[in-house]
PDB file of C-alpha atoms in Angstrom:
ATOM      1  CA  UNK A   1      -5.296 106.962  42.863  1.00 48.00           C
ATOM      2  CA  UNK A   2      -6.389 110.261  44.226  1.00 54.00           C
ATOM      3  CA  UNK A   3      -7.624 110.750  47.894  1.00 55.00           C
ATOM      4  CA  UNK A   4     -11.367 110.913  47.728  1.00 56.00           C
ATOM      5  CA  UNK A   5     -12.016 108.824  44.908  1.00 60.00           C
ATOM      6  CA  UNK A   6     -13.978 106.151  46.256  1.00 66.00           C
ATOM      7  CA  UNK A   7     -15.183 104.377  43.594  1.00 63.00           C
ATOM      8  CA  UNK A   8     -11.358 104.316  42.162  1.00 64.00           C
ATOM      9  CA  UNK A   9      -9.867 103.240  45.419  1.00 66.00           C
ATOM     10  CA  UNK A  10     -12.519 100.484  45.815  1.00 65.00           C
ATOM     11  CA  UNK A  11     -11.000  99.104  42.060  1.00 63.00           C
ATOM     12  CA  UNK A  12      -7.783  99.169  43.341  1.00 65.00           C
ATOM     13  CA  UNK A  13      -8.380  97.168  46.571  1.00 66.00           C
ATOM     14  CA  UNK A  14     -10.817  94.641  44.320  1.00 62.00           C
ATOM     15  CA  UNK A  15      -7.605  94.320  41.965  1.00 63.00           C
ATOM     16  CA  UNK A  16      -5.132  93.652  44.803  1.00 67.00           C
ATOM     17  CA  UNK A  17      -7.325  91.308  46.406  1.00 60.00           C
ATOM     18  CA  UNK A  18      -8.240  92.992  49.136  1.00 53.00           C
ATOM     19  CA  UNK A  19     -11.757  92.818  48.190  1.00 50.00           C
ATOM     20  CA  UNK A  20     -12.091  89.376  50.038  1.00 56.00           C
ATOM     21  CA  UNK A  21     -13.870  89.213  52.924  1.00 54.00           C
ATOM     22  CA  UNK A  22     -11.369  88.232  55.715  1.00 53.00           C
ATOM     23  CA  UNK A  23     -10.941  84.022  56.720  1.00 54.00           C
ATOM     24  CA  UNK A  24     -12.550  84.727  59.910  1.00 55.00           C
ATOM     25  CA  UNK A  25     -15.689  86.558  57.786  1.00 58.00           C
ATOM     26  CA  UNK A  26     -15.930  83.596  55.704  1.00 61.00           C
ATOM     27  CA  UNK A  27     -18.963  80.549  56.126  1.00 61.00           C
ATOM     28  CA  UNK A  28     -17.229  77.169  57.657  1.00 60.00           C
ATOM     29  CA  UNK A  29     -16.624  74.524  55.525  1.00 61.00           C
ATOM     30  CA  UNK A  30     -18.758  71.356  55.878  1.00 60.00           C
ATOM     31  CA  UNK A  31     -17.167  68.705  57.549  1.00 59.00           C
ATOM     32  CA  UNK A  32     -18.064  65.203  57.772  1.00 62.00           C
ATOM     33  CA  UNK A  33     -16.177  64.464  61.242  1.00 63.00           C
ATOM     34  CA  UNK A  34     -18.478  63.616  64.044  1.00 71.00           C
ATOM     35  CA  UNK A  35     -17.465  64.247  67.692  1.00 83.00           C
ATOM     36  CA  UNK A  36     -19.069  61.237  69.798  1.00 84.00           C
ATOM     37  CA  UNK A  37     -19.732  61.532  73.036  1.00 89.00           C
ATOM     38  CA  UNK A  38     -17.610  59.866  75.601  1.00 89.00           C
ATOM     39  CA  UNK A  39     -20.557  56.889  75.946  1.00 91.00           C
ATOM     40  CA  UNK A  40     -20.436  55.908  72.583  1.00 90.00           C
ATOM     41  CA  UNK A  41     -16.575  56.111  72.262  1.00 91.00           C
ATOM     42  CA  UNK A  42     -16.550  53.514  75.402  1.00 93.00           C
ATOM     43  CA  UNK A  43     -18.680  51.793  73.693  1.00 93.00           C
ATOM     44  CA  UNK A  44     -17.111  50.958  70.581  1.00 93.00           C
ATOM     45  CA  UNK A  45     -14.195  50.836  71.706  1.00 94.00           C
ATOM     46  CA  UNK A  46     -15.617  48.093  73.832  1.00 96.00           C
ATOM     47  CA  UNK A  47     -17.366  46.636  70.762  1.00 96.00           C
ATOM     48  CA  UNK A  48     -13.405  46.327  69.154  1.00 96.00           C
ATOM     49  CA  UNK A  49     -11.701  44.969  71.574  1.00 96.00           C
ATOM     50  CA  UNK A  50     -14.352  42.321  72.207  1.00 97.00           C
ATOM     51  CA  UNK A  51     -14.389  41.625  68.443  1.00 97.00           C
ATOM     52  CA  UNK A  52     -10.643  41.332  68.466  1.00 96.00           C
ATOM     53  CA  UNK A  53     -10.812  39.307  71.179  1.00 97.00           C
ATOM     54  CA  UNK A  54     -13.118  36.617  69.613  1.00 97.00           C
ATOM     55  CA  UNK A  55     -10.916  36.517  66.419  1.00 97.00           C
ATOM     56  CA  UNK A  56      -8.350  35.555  68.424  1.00 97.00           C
ATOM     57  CA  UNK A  57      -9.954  33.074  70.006  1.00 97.00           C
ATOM     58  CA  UNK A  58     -11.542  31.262  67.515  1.00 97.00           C
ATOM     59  CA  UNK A  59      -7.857  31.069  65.636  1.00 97.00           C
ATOM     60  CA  UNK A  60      -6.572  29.708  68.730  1.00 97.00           C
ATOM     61  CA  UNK A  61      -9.113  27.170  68.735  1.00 97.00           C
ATOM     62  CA  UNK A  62      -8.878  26.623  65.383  1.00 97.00           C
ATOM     63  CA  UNK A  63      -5.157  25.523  65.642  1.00 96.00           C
ATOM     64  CA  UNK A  64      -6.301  23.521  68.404  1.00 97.00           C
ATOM     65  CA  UNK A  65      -8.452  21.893  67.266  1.00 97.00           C
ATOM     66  CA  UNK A  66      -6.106  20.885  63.719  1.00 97.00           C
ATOM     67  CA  UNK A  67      -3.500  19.828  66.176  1.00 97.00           C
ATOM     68  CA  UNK A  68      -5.811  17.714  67.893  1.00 97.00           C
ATOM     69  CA  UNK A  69      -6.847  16.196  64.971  1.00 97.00           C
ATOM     70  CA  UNK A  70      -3.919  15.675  63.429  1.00 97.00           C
ATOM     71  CA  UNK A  71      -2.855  13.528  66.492  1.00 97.00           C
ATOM     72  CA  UNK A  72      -5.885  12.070  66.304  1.00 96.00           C
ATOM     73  CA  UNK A  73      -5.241  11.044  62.923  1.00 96.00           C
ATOM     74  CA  UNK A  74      -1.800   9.919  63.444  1.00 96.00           C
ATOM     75  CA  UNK A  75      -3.164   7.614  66.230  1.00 95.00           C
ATOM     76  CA  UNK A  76      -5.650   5.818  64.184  1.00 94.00           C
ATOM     77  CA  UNK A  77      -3.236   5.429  61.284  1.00 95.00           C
ATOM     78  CA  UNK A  78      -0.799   3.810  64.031  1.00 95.00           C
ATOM     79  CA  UNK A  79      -3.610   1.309  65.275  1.00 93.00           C
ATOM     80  CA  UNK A  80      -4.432   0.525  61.942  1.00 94.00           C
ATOM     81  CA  UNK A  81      -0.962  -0.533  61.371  1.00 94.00           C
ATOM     82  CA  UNK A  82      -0.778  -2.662  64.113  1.00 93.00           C
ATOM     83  CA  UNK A  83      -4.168  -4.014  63.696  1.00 95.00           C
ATOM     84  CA  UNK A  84      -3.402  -5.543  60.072  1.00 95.00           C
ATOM     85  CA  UNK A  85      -2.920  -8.931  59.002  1.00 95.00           C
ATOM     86  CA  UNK A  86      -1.404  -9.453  55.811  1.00 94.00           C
ATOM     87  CA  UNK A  87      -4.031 -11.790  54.141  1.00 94.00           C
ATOM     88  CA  UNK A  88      -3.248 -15.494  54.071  1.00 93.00           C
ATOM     89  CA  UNK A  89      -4.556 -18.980  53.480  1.00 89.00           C
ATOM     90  CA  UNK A  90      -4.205 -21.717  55.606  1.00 92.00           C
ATOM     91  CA  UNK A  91      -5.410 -20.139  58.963  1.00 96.00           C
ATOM     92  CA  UNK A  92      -5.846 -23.058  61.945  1.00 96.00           C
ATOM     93  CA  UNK A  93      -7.927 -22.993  64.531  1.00 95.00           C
ATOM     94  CA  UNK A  94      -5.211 -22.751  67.232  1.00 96.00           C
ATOM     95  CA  UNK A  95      -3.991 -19.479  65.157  1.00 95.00           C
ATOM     96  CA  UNK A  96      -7.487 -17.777  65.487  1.00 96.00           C
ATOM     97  CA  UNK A  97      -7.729 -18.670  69.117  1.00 96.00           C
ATOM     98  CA  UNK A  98      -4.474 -16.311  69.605  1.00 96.00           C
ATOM     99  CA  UNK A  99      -6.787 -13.226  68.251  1.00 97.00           C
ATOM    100  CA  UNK A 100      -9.246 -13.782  70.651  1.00 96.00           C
ATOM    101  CA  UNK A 101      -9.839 -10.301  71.531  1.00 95.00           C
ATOM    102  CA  UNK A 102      -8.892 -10.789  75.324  1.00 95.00           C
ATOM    103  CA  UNK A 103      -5.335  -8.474  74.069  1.00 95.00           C
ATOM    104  CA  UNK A 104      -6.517  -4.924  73.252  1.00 93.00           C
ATOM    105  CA  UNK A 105      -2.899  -4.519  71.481  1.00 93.00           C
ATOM    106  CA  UNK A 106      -3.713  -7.606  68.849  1.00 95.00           C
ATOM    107  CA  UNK A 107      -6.356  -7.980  66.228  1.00 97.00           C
ATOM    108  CA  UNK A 108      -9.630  -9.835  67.016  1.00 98.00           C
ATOM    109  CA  UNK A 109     -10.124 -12.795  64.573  1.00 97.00           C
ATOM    110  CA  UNK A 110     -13.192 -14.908  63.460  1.00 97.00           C
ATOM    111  CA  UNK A 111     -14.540 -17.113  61.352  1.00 97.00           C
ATOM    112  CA  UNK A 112     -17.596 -18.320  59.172  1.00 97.00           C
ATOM    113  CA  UNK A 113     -18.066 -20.669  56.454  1.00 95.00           C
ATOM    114  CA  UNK A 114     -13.999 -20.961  55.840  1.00 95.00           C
ATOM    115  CA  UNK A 115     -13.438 -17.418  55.709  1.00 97.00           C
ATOM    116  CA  UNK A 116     -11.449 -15.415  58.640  1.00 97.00           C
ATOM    117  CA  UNK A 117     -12.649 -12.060  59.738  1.00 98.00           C
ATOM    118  CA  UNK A 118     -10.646  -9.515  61.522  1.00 98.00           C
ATOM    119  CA  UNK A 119     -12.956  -7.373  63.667  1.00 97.00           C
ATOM    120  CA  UNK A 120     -10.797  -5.460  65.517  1.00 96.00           C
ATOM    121  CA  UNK A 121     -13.087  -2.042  64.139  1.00 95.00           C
ATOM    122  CA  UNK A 122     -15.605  -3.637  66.467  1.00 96.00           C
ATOM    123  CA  UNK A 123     -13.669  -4.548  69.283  1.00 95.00           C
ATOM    124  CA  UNK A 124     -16.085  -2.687  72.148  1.00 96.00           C
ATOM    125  CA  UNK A 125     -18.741  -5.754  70.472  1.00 97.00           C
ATOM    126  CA  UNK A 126     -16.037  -9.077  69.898  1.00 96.00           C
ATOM    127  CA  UNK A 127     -13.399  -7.997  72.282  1.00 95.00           C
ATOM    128  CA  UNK A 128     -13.004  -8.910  76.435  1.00 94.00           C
ATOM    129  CA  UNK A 129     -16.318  -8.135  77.838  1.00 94.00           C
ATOM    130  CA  UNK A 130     -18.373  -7.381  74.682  1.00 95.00           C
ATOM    131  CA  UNK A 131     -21.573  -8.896  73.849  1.00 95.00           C
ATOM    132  CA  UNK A 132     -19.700 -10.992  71.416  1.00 96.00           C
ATOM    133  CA  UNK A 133     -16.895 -11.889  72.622  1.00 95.00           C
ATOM    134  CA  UNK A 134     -18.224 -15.399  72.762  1.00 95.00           C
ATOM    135  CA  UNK A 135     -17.426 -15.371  68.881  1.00 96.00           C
ATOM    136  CA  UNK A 136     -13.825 -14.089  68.920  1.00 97.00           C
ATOM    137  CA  UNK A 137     -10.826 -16.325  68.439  1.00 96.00           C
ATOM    138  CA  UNK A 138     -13.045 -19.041  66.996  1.00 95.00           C
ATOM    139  CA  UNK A 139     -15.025 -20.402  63.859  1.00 96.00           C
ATOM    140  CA  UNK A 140     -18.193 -18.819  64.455  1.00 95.00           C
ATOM    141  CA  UNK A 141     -20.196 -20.482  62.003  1.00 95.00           C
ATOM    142  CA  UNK A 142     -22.262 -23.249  63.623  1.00 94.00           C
ATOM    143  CA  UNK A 143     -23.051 -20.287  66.332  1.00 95.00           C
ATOM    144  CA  UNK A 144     -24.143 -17.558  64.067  1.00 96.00           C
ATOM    145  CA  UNK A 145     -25.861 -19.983  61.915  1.00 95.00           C
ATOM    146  CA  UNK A 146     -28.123 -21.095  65.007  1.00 93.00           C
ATOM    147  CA  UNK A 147     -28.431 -17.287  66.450  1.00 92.00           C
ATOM    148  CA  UNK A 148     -26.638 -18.625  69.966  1.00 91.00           C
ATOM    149  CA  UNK A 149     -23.850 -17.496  71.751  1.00 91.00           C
ATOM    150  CA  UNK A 150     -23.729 -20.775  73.737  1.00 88.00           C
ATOM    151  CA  UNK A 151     -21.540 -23.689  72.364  1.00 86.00           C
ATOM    152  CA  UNK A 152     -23.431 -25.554  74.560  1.00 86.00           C
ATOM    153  CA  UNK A 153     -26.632 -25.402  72.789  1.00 86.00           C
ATOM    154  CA  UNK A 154     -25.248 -26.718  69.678  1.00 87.00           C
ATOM    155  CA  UNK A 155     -25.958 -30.230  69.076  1.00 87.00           C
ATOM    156  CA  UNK A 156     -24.084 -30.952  66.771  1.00 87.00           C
ATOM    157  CA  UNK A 157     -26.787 -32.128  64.381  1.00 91.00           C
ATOM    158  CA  UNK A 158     -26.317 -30.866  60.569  1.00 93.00           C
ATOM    159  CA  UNK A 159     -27.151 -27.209  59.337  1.00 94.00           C
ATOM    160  CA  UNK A 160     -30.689 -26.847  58.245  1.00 95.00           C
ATOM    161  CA  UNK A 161     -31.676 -25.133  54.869  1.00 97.00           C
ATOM    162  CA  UNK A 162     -32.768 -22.082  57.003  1.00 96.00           C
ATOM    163  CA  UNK A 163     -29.665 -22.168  59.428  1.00 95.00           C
ATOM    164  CA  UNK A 164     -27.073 -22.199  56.446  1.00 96.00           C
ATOM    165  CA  UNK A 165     -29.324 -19.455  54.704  1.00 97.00           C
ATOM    166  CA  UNK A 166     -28.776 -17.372  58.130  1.00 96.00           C
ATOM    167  CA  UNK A 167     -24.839 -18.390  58.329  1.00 96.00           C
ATOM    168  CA  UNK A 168     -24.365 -16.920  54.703  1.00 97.00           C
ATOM    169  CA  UNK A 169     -26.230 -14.507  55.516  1.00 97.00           C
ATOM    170  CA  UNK A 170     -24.044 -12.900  58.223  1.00 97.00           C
ATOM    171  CA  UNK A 171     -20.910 -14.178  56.129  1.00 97.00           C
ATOM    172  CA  UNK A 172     -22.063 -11.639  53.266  1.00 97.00           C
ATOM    173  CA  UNK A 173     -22.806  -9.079  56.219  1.00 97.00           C
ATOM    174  CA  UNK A 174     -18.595 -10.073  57.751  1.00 97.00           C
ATOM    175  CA  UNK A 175     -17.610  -9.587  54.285  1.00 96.00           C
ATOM    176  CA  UNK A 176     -18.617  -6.347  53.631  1.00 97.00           C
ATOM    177  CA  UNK A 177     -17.627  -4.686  56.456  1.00 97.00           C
ATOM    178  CA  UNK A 178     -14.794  -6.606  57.933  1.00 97.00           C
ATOM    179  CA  UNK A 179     -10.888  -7.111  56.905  1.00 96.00           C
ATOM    180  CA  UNK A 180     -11.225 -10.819  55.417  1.00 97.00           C
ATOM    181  CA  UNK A 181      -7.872 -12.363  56.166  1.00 97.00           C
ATOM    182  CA  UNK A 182      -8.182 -15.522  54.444  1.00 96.00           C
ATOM    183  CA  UNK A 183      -9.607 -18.682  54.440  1.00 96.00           C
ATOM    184  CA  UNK A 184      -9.316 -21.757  57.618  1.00 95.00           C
ATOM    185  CA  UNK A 185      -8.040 -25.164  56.896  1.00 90.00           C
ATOM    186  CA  UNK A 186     -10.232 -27.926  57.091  1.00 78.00           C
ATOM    187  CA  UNK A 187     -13.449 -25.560  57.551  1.00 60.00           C
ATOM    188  CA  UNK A 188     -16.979 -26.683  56.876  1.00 50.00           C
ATOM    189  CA  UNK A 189     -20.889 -26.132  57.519  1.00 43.00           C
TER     190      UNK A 189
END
């Protein structure tokens, strides 16, 4: 290209690339980076660790808390255990007065109307001290069926209509929510 042709050179400098306006001429890109300010990076930095710190937490309670059940669990199954009496017929009333709820480590027995009851599930009412202990280690019948916890104030008189309505009664109520054990010799209204 000859000197002085302007229009020439200009081609040249378009073909070569030189025609670009330089990196530092050109617009800046659009960015989508933010710079925070120092508050609000404290602050949510704050906001993770205090979020990390609860999920932490709550697993640790979490595993806790199974553990605690589990031994929980465990326990009951182990009272259960030793709380059972195999069912059996033929029960006296020297054997029920051995399950007299007095031994928090032995099954609390009763009975009504021939049937035997192990209560043990209720042993803070029928065991030492509880409102009905009275009942435990006993036949219960003549004493449920006349709505007294007195022996005393049974006398001895026969079981009236009403009274042996009331004693079945609390022997359906025994039977549905009590271990029935089997049934006492010589037993009777």
């Amino acid at each position: 290209v000859a000197p002085g042709h302007t229009l020439a050179r200009r081609a040249a400098q378009v073909a070569e690339g030189a025609g670009r306006p330089a990196a530092a001429e050109q617009p800046p890109a659009m960015s989508w980076s933010y710079s925070l300010s120092p508050d609000w990076q404290f602050r949510l930095k704050t906001a993770a660790v205090a979020l990390a710190t609860y999920l932490v937490l709550a697993e640790a309670k979490q595993f806790l808390d199974d553990r605690r059940m589990a031994r929980l669990i465990r326990e009951r199954k182990e009272l259960e255990r030793r709380m059972h009496l195999d069912r059996r017929d033929g029960w006296r009333l020297e054997d029920l007065k051995l399950y007299d709820g007095q031994d928090p480590e032995s099954p609390i027995l009763l009975a009504i109307d021939g049937q035997v009851f192990n209560v043990w599930r209720s042993r803070h009412l029928y065991g030492a001290g509880g409102a009905y202990s009275e009942l435990a280690g006993r036949d219960a019948t003549r004493m449920l069926a006349k709505g007294s916890l007195d022996m005393s104030e049974d006398d001895g008189a026969p079981l009236t209509e009403y009274e042996l309505e009331v004693m079945r009664g609390w022997k359906d109520y025994f039977g549905q929510r009590y271990d029935d054990v089997g049934a006492l010799l010589g037993a009777g209204s």
